[in-house]
PDB file of N, CA and C in Angstrom:
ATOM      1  N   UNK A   1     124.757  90.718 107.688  1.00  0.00           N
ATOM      2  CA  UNK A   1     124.015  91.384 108.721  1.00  0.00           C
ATOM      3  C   UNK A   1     124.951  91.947 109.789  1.00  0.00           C
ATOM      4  N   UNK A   2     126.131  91.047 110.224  1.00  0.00           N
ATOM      5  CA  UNK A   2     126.778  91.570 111.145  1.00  0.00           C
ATOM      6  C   UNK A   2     127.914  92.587 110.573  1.00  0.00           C
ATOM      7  N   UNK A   3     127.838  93.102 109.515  1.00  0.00           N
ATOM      8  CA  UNK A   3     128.956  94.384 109.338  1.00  0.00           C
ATOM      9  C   UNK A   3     127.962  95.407 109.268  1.00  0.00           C
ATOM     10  N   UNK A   4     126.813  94.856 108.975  1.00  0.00           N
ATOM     11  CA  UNK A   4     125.888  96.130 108.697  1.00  0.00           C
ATOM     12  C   UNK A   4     125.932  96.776 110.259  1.00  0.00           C
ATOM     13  N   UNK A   5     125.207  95.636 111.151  1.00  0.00           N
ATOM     14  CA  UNK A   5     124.963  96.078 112.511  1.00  0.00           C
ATOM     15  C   UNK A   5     126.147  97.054 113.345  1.00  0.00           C
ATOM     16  N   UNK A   6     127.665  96.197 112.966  1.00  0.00           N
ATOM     17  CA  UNK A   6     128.558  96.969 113.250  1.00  0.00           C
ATOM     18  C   UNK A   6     129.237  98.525 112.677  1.00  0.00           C
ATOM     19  N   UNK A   7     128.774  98.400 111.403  1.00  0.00           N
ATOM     20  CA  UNK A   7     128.633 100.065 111.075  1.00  0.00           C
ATOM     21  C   UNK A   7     127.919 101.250 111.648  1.00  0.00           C
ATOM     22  N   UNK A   8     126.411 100.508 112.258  1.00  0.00           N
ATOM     23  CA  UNK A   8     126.359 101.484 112.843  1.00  0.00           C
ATOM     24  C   UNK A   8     124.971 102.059 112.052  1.00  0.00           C
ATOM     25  N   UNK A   9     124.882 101.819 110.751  1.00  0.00           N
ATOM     26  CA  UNK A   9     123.985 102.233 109.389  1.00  0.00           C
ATOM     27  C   UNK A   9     122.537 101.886 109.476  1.00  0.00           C
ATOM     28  N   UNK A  10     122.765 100.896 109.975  1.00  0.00           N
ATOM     29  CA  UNK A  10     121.603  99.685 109.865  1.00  0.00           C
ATOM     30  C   UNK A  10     120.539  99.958 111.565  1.00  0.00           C
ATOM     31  N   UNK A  11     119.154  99.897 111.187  1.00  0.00           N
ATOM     32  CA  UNK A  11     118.562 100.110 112.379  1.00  0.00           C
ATOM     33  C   UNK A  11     117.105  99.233 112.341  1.00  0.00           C
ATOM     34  N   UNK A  12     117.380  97.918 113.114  1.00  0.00           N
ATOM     35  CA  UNK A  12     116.960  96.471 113.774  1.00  0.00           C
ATOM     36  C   UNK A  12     115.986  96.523 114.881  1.00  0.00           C
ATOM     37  N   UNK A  13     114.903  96.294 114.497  1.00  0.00           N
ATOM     38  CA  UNK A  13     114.229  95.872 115.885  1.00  0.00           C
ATOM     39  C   UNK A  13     114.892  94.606 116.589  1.00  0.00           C
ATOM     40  N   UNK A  14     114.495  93.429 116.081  1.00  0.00           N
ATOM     41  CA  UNK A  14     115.033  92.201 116.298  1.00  0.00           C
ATOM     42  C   UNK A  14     115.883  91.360 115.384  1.00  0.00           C
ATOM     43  N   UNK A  15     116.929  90.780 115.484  1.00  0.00           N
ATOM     44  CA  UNK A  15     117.409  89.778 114.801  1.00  0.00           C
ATOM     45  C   UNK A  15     118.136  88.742 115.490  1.00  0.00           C
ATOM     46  N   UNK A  16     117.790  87.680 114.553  1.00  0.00           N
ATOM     47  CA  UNK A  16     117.932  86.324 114.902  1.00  0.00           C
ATOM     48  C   UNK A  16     119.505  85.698 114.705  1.00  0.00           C
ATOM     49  N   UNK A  17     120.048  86.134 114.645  1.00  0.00           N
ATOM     50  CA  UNK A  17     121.278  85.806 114.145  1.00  0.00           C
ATOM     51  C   UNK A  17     122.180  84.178 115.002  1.00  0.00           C
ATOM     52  N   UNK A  18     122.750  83.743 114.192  1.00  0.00           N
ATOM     53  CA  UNK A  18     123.201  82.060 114.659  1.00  0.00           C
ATOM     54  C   UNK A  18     124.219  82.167 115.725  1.00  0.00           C
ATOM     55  N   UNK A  19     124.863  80.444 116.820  1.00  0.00           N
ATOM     56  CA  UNK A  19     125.482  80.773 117.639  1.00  0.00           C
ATOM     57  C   UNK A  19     126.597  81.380 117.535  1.00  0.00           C
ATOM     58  N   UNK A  20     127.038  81.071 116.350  1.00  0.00           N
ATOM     59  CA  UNK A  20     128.409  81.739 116.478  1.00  0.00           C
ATOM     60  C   UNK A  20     128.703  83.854 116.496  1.00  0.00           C
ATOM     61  N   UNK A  21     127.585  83.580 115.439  1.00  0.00           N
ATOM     62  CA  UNK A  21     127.702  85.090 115.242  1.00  0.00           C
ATOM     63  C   UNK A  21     127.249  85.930 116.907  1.00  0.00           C
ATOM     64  N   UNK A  22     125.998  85.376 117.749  1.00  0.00           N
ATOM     65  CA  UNK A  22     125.896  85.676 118.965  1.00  0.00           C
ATOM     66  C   UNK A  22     126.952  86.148 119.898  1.00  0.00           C
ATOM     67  N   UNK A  23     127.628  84.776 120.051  1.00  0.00           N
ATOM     68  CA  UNK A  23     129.129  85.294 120.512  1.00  0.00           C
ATOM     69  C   UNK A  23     129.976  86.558 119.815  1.00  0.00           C
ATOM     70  N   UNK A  24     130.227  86.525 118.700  1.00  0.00           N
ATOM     71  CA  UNK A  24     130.823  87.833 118.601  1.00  0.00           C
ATOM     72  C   UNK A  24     130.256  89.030 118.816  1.00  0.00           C
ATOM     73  N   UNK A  25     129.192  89.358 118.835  1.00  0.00           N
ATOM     74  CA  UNK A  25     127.982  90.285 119.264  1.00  0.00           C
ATOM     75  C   UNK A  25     128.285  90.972 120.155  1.00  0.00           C
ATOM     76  N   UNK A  26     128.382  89.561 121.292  1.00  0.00           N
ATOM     77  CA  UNK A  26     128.363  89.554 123.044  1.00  0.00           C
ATOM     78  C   UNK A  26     129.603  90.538 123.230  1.00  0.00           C
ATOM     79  N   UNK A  27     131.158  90.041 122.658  1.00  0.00           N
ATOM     80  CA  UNK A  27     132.448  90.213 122.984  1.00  0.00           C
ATOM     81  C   UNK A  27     132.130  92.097 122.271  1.00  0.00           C
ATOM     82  N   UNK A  28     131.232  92.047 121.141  1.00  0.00           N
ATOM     83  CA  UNK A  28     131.701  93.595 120.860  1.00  0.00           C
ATOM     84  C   UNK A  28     130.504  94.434 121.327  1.00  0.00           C
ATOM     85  N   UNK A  29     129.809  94.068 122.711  1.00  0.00           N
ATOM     86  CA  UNK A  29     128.493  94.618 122.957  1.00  0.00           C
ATOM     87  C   UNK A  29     127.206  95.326 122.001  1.00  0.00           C
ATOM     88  N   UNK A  30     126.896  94.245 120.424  1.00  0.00           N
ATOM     89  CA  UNK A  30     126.260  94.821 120.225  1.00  0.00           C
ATOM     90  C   UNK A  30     124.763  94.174 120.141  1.00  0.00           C
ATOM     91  N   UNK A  31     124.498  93.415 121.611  1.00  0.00           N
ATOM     92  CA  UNK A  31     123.107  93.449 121.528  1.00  0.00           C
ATOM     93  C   UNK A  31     122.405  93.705 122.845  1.00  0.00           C
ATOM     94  N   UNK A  32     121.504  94.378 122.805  1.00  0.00           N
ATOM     95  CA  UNK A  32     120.223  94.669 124.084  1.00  0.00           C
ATOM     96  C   UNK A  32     119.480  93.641 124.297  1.00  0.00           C
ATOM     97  N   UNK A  33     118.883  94.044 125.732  1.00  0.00           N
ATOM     98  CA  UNK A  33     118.108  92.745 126.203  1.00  0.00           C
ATOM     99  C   UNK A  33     116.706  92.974 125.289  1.00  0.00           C
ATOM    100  N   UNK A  34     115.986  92.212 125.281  1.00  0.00           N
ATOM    101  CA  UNK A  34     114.701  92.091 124.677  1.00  0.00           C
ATOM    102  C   UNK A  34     113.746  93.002 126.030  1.00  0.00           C
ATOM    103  N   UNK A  35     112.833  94.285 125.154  1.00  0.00           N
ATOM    104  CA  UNK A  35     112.198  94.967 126.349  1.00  0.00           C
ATOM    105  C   UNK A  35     110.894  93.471 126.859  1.00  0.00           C
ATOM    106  N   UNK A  36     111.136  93.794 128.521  1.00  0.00           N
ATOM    107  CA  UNK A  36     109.733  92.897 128.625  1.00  0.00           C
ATOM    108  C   UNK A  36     108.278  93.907 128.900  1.00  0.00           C
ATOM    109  N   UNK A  37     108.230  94.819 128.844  1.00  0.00           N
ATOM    110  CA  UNK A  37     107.380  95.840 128.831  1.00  0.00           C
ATOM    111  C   UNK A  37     107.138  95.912 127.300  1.00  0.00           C
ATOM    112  N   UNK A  38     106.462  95.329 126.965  1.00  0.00           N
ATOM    113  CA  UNK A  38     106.645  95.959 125.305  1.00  0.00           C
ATOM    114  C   UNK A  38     105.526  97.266 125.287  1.00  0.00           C
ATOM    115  N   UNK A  39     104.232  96.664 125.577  1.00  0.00           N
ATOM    116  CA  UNK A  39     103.407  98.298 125.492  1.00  0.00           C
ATOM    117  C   UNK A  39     104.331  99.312 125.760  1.00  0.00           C
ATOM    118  N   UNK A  40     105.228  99.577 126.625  1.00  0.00           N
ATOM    119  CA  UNK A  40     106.242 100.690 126.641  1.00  0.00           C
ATOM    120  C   UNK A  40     107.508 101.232 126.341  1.00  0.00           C
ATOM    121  N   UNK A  41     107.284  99.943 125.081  1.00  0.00           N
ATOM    122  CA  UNK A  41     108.527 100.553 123.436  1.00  0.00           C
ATOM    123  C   UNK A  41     107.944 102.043 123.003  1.00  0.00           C
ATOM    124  N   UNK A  42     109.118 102.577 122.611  1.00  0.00           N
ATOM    125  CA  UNK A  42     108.915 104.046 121.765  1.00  0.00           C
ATOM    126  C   UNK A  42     108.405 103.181 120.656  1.00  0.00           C
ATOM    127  N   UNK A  43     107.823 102.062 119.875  1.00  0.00           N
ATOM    128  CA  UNK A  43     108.208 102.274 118.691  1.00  0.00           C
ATOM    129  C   UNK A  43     106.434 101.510 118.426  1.00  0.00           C
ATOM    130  N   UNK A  44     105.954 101.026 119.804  1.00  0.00           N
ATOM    131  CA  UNK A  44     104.803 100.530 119.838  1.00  0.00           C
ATOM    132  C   UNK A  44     103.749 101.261 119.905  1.00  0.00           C
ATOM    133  N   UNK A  45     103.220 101.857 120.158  1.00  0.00           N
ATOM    134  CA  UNK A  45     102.079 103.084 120.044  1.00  0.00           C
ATOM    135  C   UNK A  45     102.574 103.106 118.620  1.00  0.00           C
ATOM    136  N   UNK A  46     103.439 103.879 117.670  1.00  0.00           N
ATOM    137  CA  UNK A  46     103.249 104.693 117.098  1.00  0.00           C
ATOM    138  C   UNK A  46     103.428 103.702 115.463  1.00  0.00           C
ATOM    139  N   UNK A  47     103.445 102.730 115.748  1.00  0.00           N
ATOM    140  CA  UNK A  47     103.804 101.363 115.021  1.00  0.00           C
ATOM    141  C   UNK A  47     102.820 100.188 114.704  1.00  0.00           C
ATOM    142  N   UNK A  48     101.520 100.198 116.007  1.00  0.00           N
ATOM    143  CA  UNK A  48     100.927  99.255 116.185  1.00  0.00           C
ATOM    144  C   UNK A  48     100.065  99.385 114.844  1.00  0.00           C
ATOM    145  N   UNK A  49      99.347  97.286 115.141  1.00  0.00           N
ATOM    146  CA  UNK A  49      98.831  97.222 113.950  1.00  0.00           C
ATOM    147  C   UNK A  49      97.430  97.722 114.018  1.00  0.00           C
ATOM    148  N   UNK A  50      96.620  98.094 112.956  1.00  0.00           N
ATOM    149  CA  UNK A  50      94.906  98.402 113.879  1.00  0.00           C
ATOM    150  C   UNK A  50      94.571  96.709 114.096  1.00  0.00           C
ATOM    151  N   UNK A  51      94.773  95.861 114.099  1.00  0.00           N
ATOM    152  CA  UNK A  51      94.449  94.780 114.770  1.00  0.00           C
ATOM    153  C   UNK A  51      93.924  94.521 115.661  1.00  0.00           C
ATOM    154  N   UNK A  52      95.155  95.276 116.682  1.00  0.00           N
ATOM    155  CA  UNK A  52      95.572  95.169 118.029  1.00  0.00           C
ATOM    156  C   UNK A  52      94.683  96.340 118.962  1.00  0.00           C
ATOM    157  N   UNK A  53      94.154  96.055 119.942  1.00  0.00           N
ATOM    158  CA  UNK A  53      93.643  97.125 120.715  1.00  0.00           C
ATOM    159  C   UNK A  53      94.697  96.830 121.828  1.00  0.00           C
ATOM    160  N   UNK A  54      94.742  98.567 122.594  1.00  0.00           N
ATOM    161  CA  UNK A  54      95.421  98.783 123.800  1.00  0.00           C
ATOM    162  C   UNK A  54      94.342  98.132 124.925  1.00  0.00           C
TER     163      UNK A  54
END
């Protein structure tokens, strides 16, 4: 997972990845904070389940 992520190729909503691998992540900046707005992800509107009402 982490050469994929670092290629660049690979495109992740979330992953869980263990402590160690975290740390290297951190040192090569490749993770974002978790949005706390989620209704106002690009990826939510256009993604949601019909489950879910707005």
């Amino acid at each position: 997972m982490l050469i994929k992520i670092e290629k660049g190729k690979e495109d992740y909503d979330v992953v869980c990845p263990s402590e160690y691998i975290i740390e290297r992540m951190l040192k090569k900046e490749l993770l974002l904070p978790i949005d706390t707005v989620f209704p106002d992800s690009p990826n939510y509107i256009h993604n949601i389940s019909p489950f879910f009402k707005e």
